[in-house]
mmCIF file of C-alpha atoms and ligand atoms in Angstrom:
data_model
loop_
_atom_site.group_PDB
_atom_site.id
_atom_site.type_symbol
_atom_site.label_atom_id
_atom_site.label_comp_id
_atom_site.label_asym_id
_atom_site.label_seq_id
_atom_site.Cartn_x
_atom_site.Cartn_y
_atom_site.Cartn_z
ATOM 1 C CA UNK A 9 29.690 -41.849 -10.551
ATOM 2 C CA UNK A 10 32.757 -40.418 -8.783
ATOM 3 C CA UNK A 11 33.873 -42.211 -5.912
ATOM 4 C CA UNK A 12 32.604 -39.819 -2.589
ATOM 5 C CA UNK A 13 34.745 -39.607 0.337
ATOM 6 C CA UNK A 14 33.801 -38.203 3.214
ATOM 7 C CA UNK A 15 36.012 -36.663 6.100
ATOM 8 C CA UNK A 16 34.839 -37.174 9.637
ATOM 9 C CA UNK A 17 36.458 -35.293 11.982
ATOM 10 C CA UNK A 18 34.533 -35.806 15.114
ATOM 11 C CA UNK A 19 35.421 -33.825 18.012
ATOM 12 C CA UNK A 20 38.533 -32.741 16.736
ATOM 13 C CA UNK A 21 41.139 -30.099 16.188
ATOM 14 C CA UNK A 22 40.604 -28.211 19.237
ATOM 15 C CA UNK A 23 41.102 -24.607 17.951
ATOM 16 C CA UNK A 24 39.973 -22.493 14.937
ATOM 17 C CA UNK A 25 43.287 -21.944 13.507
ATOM 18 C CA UNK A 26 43.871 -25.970 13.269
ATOM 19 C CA UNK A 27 40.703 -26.722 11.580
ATOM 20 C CA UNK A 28 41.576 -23.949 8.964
ATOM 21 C CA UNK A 29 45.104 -25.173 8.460
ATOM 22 C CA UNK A 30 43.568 -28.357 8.013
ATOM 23 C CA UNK A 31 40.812 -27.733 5.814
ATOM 24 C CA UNK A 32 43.372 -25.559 3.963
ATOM 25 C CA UNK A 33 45.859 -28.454 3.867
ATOM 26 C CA UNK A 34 43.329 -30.480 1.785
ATOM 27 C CA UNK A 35 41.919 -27.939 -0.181
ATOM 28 C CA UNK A 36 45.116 -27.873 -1.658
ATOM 29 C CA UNK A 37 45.851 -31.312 -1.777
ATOM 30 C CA UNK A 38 42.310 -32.063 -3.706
ATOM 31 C CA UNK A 39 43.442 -29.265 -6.229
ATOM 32 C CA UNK A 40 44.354 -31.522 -9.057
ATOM 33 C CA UNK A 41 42.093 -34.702 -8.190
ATOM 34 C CA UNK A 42 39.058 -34.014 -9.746
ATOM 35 C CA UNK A 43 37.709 -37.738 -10.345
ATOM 36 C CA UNK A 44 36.743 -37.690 -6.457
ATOM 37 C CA UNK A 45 33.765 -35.788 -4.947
ATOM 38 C CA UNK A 46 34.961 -34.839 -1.094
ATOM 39 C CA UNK A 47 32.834 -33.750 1.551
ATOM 40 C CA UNK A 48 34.643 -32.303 5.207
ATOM 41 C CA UNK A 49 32.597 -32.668 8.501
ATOM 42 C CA UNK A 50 34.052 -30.597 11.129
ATOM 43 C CA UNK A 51 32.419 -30.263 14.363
ATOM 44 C CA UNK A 52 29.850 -27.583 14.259
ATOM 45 C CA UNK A 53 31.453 -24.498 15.146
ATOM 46 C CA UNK A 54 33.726 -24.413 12.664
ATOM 47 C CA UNK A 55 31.237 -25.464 10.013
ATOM 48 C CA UNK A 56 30.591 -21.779 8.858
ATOM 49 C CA UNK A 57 34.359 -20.529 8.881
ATOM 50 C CA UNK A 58 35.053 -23.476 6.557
ATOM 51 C CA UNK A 59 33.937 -22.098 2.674
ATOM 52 C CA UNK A 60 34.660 -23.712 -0.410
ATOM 53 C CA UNK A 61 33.694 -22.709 -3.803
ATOM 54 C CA UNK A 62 34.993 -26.147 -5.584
ATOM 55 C CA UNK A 63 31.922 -28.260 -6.756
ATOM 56 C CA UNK A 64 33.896 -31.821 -5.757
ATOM 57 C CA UNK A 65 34.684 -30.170 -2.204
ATOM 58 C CA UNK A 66 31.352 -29.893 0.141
ATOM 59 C CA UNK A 67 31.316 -29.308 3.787
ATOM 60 C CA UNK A 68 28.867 -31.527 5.778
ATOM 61 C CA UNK A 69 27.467 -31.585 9.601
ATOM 62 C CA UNK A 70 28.192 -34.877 11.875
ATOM 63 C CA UNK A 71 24.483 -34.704 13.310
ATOM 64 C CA UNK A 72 21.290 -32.085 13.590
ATOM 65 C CA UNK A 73 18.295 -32.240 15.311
ATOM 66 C CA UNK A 74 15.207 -33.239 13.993
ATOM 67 C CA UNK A 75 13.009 -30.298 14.570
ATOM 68 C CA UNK A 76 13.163 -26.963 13.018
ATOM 69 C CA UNK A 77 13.009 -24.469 15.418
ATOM 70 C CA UNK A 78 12.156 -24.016 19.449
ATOM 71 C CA UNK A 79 13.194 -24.626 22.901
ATOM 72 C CA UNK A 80 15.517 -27.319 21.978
ATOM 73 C CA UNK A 81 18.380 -25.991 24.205
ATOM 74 C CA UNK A 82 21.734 -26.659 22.608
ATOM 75 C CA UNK A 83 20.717 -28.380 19.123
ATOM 76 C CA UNK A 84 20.810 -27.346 15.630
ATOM 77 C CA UNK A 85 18.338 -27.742 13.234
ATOM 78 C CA UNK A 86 18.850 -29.176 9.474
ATOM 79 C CA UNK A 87 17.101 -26.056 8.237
ATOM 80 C CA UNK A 88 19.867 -23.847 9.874
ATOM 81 C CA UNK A 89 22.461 -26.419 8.313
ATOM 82 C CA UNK A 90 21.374 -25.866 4.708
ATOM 83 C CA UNK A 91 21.016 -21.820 5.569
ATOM 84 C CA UNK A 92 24.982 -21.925 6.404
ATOM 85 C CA UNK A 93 25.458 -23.740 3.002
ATOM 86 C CA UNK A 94 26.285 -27.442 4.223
ATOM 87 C CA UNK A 95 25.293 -30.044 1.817
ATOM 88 C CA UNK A 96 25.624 -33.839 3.676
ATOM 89 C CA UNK A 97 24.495 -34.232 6.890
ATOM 90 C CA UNK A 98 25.861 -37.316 8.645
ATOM 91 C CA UNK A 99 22.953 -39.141 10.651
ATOM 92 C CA UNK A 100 23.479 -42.313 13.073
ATOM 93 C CA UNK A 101 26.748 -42.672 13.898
ATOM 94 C CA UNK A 102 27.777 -45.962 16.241
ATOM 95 C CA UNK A 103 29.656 -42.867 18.661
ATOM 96 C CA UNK A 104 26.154 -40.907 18.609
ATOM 97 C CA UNK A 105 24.311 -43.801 19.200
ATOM 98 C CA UNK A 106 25.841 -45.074 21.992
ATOM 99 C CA UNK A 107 27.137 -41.733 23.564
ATOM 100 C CA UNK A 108 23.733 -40.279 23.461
ATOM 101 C CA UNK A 109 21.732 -43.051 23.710
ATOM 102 C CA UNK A 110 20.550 -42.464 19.684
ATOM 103 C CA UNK A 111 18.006 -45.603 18.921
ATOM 104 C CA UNK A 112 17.122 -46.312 15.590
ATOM 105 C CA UNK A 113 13.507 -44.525 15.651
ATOM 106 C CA UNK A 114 15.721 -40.899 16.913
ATOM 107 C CA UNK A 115 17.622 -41.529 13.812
ATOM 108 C CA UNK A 116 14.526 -42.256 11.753
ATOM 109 C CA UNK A 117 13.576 -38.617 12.748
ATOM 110 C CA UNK A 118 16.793 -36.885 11.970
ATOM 111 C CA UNK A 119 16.753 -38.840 8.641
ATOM 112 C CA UNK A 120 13.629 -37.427 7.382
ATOM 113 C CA UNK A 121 14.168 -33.812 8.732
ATOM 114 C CA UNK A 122 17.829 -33.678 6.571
ATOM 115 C CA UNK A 123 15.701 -35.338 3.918
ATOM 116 C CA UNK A 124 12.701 -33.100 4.186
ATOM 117 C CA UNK A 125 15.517 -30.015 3.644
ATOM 118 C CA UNK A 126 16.880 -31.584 0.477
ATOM 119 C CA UNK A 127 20.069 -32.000 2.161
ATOM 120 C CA UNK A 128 21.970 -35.383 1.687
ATOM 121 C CA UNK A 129 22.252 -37.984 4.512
ATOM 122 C CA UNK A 130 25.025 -40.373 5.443
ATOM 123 C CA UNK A 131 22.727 -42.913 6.896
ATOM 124 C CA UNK A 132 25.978 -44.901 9.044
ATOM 125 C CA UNK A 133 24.576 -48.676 9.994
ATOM 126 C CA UNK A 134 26.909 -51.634 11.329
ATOM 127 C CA UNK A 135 27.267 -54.396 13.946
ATOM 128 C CA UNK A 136 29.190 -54.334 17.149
ATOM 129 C CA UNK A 137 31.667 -57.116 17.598
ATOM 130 C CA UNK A 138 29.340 -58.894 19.768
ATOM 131 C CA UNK A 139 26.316 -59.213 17.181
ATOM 132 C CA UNK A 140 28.837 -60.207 14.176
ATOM 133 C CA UNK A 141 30.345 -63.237 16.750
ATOM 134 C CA UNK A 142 26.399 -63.851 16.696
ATOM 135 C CA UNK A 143 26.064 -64.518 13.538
ATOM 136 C CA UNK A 144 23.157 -61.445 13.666
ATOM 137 C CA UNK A 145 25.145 -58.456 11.564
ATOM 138 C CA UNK A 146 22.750 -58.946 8.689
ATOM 139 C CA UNK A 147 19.824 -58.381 11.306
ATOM 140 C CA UNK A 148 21.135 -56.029 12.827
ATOM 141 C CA UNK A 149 21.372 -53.874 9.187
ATOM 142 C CA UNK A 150 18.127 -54.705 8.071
ATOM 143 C CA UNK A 151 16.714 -53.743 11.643
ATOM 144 C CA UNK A 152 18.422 -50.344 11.618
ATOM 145 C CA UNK A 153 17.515 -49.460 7.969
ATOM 146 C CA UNK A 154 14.593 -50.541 7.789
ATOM 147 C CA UNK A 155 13.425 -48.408 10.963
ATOM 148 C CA UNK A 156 15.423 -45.592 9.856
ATOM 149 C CA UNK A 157 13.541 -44.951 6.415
ATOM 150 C CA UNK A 158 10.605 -46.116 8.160
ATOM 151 C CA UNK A 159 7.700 -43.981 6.264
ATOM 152 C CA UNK A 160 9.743 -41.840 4.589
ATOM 153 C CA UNK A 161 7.989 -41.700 0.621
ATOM 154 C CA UNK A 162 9.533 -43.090 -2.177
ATOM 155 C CA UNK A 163 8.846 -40.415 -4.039
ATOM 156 C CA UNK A 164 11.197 -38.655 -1.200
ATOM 157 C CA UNK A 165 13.720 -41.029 -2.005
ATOM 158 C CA UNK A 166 14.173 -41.338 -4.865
ATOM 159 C CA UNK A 167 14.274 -37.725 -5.840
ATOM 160 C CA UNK A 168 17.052 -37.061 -3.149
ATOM 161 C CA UNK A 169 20.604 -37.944 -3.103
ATOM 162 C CA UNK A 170 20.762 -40.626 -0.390
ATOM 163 C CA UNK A 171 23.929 -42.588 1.217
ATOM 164 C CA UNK A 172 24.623 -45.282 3.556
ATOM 165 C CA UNK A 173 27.781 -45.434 4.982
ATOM 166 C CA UNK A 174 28.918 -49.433 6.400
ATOM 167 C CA UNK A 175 30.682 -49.063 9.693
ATOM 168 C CA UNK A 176 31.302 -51.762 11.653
ATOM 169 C CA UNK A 177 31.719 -50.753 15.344
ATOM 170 C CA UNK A 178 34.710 -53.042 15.778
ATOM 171 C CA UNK A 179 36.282 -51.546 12.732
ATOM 172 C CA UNK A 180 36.282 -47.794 14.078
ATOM 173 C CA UNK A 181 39.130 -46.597 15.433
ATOM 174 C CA UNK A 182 40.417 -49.660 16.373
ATOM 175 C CA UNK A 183 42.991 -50.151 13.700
ATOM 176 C CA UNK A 184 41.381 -53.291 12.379
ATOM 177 C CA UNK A 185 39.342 -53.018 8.868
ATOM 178 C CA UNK A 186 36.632 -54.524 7.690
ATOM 179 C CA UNK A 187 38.108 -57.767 4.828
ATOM 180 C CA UNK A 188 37.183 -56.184 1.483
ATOM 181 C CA UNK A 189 35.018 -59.137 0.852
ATOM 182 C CA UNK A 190 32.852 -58.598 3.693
ATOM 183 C CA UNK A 191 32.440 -55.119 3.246
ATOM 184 C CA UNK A 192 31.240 -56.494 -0.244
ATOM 185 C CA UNK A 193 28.763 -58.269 0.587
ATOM 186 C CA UNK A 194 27.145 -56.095 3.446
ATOM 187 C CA UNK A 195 27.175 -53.371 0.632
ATOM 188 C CA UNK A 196 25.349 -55.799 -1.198
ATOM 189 C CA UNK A 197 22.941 -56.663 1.402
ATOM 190 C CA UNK A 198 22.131 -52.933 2.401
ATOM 191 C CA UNK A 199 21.497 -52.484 -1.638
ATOM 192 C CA UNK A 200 19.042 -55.718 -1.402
ATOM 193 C CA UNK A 201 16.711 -54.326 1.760
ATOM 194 C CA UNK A 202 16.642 -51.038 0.032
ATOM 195 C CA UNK A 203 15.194 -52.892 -3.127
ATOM 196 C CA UNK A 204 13.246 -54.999 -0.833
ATOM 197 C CA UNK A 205 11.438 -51.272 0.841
ATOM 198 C CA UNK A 206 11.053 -49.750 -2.398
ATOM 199 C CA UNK A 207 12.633 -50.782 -5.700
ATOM 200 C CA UNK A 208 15.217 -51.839 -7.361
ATOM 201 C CA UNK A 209 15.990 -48.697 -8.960
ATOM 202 C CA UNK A 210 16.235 -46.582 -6.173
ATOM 203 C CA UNK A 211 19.004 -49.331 -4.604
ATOM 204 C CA UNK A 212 21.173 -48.683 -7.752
ATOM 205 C CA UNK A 213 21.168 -45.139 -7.254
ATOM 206 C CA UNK A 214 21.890 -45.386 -3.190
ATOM 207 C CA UNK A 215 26.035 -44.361 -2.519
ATOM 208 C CA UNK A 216 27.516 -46.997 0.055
ATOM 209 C CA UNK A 217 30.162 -46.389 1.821
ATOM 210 C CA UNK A 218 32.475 -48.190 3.972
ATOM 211 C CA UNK A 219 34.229 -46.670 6.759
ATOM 212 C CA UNK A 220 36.054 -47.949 9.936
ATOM 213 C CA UNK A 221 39.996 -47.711 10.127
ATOM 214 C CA UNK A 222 40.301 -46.713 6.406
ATOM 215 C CA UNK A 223 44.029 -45.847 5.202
ATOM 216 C CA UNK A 224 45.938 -45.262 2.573
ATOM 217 C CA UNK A 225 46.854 -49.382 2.053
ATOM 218 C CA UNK A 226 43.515 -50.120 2.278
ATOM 219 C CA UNK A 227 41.245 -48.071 0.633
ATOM 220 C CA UNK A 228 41.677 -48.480 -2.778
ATOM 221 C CA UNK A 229 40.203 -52.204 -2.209
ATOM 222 C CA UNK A 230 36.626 -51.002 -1.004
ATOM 223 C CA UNK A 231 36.152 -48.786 -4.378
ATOM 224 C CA UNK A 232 38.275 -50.699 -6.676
ATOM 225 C CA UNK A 233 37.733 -54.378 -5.475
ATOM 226 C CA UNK A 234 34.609 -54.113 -3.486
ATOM 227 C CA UNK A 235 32.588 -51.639 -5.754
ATOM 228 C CA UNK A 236 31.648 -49.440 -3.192
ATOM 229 C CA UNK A 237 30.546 -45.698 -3.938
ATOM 230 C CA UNK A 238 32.779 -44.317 -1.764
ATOM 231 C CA UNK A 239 34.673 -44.083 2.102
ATOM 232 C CA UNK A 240 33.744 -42.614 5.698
ATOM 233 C CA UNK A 241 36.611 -42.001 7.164
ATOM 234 C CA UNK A 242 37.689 -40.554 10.645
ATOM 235 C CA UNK A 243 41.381 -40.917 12.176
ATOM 236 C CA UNK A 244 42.887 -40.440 8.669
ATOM 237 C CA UNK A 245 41.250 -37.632 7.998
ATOM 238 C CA UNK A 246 43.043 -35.366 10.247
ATOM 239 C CA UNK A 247 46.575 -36.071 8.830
ATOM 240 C CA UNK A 248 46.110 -34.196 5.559
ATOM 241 C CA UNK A 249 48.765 -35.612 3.562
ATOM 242 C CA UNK A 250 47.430 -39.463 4.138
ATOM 243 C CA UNK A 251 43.823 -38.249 3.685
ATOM 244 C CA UNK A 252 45.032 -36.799 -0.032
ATOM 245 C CA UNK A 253 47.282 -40.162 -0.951
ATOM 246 C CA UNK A 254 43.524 -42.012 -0.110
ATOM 247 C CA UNK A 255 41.921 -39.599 -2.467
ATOM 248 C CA UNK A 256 44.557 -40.470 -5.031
ATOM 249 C CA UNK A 257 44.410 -44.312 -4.173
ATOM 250 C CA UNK A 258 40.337 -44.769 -5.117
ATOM 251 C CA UNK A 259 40.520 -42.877 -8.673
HETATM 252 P P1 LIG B 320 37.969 -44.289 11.739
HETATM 253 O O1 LIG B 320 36.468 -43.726 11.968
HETATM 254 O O2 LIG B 320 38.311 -44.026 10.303
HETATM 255 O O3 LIG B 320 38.815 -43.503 12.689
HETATM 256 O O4 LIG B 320 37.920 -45.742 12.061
HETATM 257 C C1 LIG B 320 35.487 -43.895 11.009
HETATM 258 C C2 LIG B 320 34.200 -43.274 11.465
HETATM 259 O O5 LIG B 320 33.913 -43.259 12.662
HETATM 260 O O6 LIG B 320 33.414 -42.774 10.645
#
């Protein structure tokens, strides 16, 4: 499987003609690397301007809403998502769930909606720096995965494409990465509770991905070291030259 990396660009640039330079910028970069599959989440409004024809580079959403349709003032549905052509749809970020209050049964709901649309999700789980000096970051995963896929089928599962991205909360933006090693063994541990809810089959075929303060020094060690699937990264993925030296670095 080629290693997936996956650009989060959160809020940012601020104008059109950025986020097409940008998305341009990599486009090119990606040209020759064909041994990675890459997937670009701008923020929403640029989602549809930003069109690629290149079957390793997707464009994803950062978060949808769980319902189709309606009086939902402001959201966006995972229907419209896949009718605009995006493919990954990241769901439970640590920014969404603490900026809008997101609890683990909201995700669950968002989950099954990208699911239900054949989209892929980036299911994002990890620990703040207060449950990991608790000695409860394995809870806290199992808690948040468990509730997320929470009665969704496994026939649902394991006919979709299906990743779960390891952040850390104290490892986003903060400039301090996750050891290799650890991010090992919570990869490890997510692929044991997904065995553990349905089988052990369906945890081989789950992507992980690491993500929090991922550069170009460090991320060869998740893939190549680690055995990760793949990388969710933010900050570096607005400076297009040192988001194209990380694609280079996993293959
Ligand atoms: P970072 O963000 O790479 O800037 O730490 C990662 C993320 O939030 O997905």
């Amino acid at each position: 499987m080629k290693p997936l990396v996956v650009a989060n660009w959160k809020m940012n640039p601020t104008t059109l003609v950025e986020a097409k330079r940008l998305f341009d910028s990599v486009k090119k970069g990606i040209k020759k690397i064909k041994k990675v599959e890459v997937v670009v989440c701008p923020p929403l409004i640029y989602l549809s301007e930003l069109r690629t024809q290149d079957s390793n580079f997707k464009v994803g959403a950062q978060n949808c809403f769980w319902e189709k349709e309606g009086a939902y003032t402001g959201e966006i549905s995972a229907f419209m998502l896949k009718n605009i052509g995006c493919q990954y749809v990241i769901v439970g970020h640590s920014e969404r769930r603490k900026y809008f209050n997101e609890t683990d049964e909201i995700v669950s709901k968002k989950l099954k909606s990208v699911l239900d649309m054949e989209l892929t999700p980036i299911l994002c789980v990890g620990e703040t720096k207060e449950e990991r000096d608790q000695g409860k970051a394995d809870k806290v995963l199992k808690k948040q995965i468990e509730i997320a896929l929470n009665d969704v089928s496994k026939f649902k599962i394991q006919n979709s494409k299906f990743c779960i991205a390891y952040e850390p909360v104290w490892a986003i933006g903060s400039g301090k990465p996750c050891d290799v090693e650890e991010a090992q063994k919570a990869g490890l541990l997510i692929k044991k509770i997904i065995s553990n809810l349905f089988n052990i089959k369906i945890a081989e075929k789950i992507q992980i991905l690491y993500g929090g303060s991922v550069n170009s020094k460090n991320a060869e060690g998740y893939i190549k070291e680690a055995g990760l699937d793949g990388l969710l990264i933010g900050g570096a993925s607005l400076k297009p030259n040192e988001f194209v030296k990380i694609l280079k670095s996993v293959v």
